[in-house]
GROMACS .gro file of C-alpha atoms in nm:
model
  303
    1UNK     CA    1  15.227   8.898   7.812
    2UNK     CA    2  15.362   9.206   7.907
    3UNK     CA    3  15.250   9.395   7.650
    4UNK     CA    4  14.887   9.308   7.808
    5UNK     CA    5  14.986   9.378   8.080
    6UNK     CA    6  15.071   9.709   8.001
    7UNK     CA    7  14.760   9.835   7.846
    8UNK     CA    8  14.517   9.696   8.108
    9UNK     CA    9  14.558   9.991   8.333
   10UNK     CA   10  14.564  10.232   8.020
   11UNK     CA   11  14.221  10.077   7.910
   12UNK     CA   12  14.098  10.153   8.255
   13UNK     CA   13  14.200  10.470   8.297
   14UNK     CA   14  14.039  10.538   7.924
   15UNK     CA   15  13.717  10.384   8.095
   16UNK     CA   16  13.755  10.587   8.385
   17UNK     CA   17  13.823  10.922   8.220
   18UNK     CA   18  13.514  10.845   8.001
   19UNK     CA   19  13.283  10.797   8.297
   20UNK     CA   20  13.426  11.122   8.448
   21UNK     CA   21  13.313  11.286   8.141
   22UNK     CA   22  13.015  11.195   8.150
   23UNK     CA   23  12.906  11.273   8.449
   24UNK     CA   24  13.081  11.600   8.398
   25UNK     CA   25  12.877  11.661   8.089
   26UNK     CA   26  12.517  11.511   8.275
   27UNK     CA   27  12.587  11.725   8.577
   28UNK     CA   28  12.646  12.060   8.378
   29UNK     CA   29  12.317  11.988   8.134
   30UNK     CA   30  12.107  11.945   8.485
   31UNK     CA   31  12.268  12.205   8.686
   32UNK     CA   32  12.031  12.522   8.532
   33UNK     CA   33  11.735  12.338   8.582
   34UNK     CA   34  11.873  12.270   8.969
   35UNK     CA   35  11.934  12.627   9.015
   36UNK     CA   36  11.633  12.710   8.880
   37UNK     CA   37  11.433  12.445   9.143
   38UNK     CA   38  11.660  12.582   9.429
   39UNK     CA   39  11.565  12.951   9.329
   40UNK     CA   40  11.165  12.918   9.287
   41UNK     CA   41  11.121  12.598   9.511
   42UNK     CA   42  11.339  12.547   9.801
   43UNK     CA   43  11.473  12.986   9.853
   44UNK     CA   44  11.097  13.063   9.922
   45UNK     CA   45  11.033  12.762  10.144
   46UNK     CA   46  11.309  12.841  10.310
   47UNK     CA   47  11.245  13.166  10.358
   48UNK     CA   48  10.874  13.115  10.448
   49UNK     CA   49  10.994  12.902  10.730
   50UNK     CA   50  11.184  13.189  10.840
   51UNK     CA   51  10.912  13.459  10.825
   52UNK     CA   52  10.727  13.298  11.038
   53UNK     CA   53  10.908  13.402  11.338
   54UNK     CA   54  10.842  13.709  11.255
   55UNK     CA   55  10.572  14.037  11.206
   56UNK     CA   56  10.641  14.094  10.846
   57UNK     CA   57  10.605  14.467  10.798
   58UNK     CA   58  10.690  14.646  10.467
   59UNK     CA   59  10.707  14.986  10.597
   60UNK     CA   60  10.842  14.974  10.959
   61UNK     CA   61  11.026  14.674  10.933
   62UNK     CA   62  11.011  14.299  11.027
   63UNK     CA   63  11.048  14.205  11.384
   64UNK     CA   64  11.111  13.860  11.540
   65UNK     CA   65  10.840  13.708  11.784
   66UNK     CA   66  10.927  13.368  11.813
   67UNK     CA   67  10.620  13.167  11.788
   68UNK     CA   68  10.382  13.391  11.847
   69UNK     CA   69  10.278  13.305  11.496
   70UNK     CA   70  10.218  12.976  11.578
   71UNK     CA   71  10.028  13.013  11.857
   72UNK     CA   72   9.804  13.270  11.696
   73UNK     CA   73   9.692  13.021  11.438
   74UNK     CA   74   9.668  12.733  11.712
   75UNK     CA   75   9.415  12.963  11.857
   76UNK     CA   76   9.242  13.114  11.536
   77UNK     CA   77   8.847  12.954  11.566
   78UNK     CA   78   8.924  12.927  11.202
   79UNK     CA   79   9.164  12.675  11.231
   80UNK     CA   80   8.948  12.368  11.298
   81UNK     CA   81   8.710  12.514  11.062
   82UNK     CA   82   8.962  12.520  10.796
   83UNK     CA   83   9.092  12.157  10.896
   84UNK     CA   84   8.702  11.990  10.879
   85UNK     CA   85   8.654  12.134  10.571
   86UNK     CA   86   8.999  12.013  10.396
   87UNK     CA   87   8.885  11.669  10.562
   88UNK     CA   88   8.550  11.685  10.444
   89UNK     CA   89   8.685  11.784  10.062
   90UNK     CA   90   8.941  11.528  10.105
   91UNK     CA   91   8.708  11.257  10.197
   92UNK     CA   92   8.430  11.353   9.963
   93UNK     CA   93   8.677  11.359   9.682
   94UNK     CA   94   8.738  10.974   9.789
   95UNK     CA   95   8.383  10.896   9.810
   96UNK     CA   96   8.262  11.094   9.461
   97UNK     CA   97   8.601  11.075   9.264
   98UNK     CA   98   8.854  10.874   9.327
   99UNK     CA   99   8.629  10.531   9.152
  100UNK     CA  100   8.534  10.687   8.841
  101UNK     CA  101   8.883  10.688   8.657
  102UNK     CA  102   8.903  10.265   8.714
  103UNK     CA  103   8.574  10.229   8.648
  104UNK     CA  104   8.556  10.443   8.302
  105UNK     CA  105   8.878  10.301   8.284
  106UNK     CA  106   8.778   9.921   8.295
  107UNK     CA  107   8.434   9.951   8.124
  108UNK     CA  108   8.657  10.106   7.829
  109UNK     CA  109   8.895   9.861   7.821
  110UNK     CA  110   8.568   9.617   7.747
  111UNK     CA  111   8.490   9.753   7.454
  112UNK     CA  112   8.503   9.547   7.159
  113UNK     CA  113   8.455   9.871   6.923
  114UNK     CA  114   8.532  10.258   6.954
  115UNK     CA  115   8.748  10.223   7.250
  116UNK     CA  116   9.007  10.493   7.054
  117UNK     CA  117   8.702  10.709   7.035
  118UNK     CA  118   8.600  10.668   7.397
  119UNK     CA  119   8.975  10.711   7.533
  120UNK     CA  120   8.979  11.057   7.404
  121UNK     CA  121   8.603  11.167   7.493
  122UNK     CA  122   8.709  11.076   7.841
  123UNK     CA  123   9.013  11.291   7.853
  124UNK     CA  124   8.807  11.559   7.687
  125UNK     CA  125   8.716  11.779   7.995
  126UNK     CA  126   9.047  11.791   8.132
  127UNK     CA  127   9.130  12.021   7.834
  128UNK     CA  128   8.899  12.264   7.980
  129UNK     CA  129   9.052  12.558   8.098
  130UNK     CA  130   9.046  12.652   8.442
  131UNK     CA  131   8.862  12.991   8.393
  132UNK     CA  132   8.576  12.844   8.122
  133UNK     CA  133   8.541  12.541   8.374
  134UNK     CA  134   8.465  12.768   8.679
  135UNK     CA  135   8.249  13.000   8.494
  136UNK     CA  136   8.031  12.711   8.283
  137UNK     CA  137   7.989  12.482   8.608
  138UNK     CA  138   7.837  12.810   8.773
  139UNK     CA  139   7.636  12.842   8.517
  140UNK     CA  140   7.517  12.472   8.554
  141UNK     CA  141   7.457  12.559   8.931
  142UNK     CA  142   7.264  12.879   8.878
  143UNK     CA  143   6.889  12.887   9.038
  144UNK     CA  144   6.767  12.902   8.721
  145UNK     CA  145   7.061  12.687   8.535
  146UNK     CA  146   7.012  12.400   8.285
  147UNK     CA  147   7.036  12.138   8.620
  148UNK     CA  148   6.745  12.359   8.847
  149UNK     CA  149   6.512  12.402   8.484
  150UNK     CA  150   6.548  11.981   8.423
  151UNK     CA  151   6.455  11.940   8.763
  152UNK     CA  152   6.187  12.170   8.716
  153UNK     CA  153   6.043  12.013   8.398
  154UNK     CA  154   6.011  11.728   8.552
  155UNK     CA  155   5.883  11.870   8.845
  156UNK     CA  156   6.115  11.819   9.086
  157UNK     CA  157   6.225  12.046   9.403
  158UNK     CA  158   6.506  12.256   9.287
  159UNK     CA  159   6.858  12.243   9.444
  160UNK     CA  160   7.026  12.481   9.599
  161UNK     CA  161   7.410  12.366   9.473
  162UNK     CA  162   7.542  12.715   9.716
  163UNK     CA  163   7.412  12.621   9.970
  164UNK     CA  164   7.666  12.496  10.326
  165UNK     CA  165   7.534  12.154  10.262
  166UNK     CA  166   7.579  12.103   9.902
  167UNK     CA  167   7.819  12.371   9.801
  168UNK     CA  168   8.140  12.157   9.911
  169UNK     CA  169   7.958  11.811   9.711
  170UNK     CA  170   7.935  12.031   9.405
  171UNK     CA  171   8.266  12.166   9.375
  172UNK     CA  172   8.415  11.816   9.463
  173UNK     CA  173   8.133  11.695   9.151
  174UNK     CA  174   8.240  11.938   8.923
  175UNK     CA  175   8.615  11.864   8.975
  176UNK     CA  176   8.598  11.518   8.921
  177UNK     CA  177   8.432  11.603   8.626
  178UNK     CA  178   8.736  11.828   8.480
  179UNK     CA  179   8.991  11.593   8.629
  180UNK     CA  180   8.904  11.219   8.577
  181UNK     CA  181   9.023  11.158   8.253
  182UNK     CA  182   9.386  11.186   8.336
  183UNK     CA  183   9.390  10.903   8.579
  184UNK     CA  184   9.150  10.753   8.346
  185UNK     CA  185   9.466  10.710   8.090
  186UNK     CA  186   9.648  10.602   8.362
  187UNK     CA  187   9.434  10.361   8.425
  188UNK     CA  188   9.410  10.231   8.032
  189UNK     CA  189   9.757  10.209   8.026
  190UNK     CA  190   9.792   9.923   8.354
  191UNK     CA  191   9.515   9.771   8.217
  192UNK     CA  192   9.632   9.712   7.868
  193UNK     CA  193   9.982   9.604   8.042
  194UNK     CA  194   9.830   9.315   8.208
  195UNK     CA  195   9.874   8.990   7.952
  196UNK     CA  196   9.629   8.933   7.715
  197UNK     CA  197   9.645   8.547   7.811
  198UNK     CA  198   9.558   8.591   8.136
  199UNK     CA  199   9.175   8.712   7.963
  200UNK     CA  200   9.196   8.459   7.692
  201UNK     CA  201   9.241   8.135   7.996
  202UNK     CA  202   8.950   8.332   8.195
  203UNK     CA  203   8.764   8.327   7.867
  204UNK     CA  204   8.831   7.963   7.799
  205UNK     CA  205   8.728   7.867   8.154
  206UNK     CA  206   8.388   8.044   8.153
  207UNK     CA  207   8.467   8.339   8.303
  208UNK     CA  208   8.208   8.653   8.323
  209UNK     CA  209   8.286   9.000   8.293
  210UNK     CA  210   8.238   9.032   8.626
  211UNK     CA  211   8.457   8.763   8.667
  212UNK     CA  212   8.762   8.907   8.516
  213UNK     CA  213   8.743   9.217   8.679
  214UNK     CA  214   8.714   9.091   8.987
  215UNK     CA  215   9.033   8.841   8.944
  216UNK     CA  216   9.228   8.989   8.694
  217UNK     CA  217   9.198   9.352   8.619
  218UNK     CA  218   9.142   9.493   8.989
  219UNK     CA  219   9.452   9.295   9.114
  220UNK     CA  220   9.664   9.388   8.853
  221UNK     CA  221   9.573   9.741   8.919
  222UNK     CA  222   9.607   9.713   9.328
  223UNK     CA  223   9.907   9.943   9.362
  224UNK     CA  224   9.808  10.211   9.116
  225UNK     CA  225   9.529  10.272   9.265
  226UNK     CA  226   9.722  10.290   9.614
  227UNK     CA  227   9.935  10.483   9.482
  228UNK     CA  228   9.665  10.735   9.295
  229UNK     CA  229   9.476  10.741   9.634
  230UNK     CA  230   9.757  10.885   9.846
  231UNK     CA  231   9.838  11.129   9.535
  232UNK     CA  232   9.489  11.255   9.555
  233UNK     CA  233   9.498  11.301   9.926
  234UNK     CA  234   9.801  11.522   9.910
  235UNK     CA  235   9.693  11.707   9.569
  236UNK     CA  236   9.278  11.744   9.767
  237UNK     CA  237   9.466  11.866  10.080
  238UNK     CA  238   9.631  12.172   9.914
  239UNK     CA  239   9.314  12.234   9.714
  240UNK     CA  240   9.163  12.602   9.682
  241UNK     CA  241   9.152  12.753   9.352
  242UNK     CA  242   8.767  12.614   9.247
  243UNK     CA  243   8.666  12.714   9.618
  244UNK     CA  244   8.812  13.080   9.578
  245UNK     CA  245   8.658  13.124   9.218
  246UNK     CA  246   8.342  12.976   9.310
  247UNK     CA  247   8.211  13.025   9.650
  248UNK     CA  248   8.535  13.227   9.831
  249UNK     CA  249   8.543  13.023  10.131
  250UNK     CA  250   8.164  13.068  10.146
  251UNK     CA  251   7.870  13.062  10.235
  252UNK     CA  252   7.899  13.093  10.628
  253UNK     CA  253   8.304  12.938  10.596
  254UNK     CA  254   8.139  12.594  10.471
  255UNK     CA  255   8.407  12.585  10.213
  256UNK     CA  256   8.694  12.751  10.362
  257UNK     CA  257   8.955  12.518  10.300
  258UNK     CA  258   9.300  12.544  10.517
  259UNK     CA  259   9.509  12.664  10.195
  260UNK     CA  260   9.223  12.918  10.110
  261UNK     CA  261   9.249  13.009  10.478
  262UNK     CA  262   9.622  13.101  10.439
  263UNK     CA  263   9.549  13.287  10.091
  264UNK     CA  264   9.301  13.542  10.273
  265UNK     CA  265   9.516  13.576  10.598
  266UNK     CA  266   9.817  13.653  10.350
  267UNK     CA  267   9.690  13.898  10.055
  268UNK     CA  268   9.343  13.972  10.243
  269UNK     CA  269   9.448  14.056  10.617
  270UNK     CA  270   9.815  14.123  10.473
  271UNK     CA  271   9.921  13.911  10.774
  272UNK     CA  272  10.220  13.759  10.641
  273UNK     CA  273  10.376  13.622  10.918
  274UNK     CA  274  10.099  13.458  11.041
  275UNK     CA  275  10.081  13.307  10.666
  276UNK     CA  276  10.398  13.185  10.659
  277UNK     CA  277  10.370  13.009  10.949
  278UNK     CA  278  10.039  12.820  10.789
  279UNK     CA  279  10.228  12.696  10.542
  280UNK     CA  280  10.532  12.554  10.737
  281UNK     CA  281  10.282  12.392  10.963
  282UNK     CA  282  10.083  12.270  10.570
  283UNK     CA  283  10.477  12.186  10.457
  284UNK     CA  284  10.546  11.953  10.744
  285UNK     CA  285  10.258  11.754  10.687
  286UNK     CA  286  10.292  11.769  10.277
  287UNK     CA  287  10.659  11.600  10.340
  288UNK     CA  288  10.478  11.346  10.582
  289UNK     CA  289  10.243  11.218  10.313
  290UNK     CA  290  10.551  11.274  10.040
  291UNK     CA  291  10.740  11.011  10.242
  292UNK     CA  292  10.420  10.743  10.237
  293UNK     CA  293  10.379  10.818   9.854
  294UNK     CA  294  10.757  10.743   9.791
  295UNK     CA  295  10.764  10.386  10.011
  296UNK     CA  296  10.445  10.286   9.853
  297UNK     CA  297  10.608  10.347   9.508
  298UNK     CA  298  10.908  10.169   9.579
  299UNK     CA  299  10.709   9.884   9.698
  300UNK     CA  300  10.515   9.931   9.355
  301UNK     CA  301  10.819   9.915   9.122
  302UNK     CA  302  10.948   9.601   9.353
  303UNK     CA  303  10.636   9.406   9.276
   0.00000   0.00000   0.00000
């Protein structure tokens, strides 16, 4: 008995030194990719916040002015400009986009045959590199591109896809073009998650297609799409790369987004200060819709 005793604590402390170890060992295997996320992430955040108290001069130096930064963007014309036309790509990325990955998603998922095949035509485009995708989808838009000639065989009035009224619709159209067949996978996968019986009792009971969409598959799929709606909003409301290549903020600002805003007051007016202080303003709302992404995902992995 006392012999037990006697090498209950030593097992313990074994157990104990082990777990030490190992988080030892798990800390020191994370810590240069920590570094590495403080260095390139968090140091330039940081120091953005910081700069934009401040004229940021290279030759004569920086000087502080408070938030006179601030106030300069609060009273830039360009500012609601920029903030309609983030809303406007952020809503028409809703409207155009954000149903085509569940719906290819579903009608794949009712295939009886070549559903393999049909998987990886969907995820096809999102292979496209960025510079071919840009430079073919101009192509596609040209006066006298393949779209404008169809329409013109069939004698139809030709479009003008530049234009302020249709040049945001077409570079939210040719994005979820490029882009869709990633969440479309997504998609596949919670659809082939949901149990097979739950199809097979539909079936039994005389269930349409319809039908088991409607009270299976779009239930199941509820969160996710929750989930992928708020991701889109905050990945559409930092969006400027297709508007830079394609149309630079143009024509007459109707697709000056706020991010694209901040990219030509920083490398184009070399206004750096003013920059910075665009994106703290664009990182205090980022962490606001961070914070509704995370609770709705925690309330996805508790249901």
């Amino acid at each position: 008995m006392d012999a037990e005793l006697r090498t209950e604590p030593a097992v313990a402390v074994r157990g104990l030194k082990k777990r030490r170890n190992l988080y030892v060992w798990g800390t020191l295997f994370i810590l240069p990719e920590v570094i590495l996320f403080l260095i390139f992430l968090w140091v330039p955040i940081v120091k953005g916040i910081f700069y934009s108290f401040y004229t940021v001069d290279f030759v004569g130096g920086n000087h502080f002015t408070g938030l006179a930064n601030y106030v300069s963007v609060l009273k830039d014309d360009l500012l609601l400009t920029s903030i309609k036309n983030t809303l406007l790509y952020i809503g028409l990325g809703i409207v155009i986009g954000f149903w085509v990955p569940p719906l290819v998603a579903i009608a794949v998922s009712e295939l009886r045959w070549f559903q393999g095949a049909a998987r990886i035509v969907s995820y096809l485009p999102s292979a496209v590199p960025a510079i071919v995708l840009y430079g073919m989808w101009m192509w596609f838009f040209d006066a006298v591109g393949p779209i404008n000639s169809f329409l013109q065989a069939l004698s139809l009035p030709q479009l003008s896809f530049f234009s302020p009224h249709l040049a945001m619709p077409s570079i939210v159209f040719m994005e979820t073009w490029q882009s869709f067949g990633s969440a479309t996978l997504i998609y596949i996968a919670a659809i082939v998650s949901i149990p097979k019986d739950w199809y097979e009792a539909a079936e039994i009971d005389g269930a349409s297609v319809w039908q088991r969409i409607r009270f299976i598959t779009l239930p199941s799929i509820k969160t996710l799409m929750l989930l992928l709606l708020l991701l889109q909003v905050i990945t559409t409301s930092q969006g400027f790369q297709a508007q830079l290549s394609m149309t630079d903020g143009g024509p007459n600002n109707a697709t000056l987004t706020y991010l694209l805003w901040l990219n030509h007051t920083a490398f184009r007016d070399l206004d750096f200060g003013k920059a910075s202080a665009m994106g703290s303003l664009m990182f205090f709302v980022l962490i606001l819709l961070s914070v509704a992404y995370n609770i709705m995902q925690r309330r996805s992995e508790r249901t």
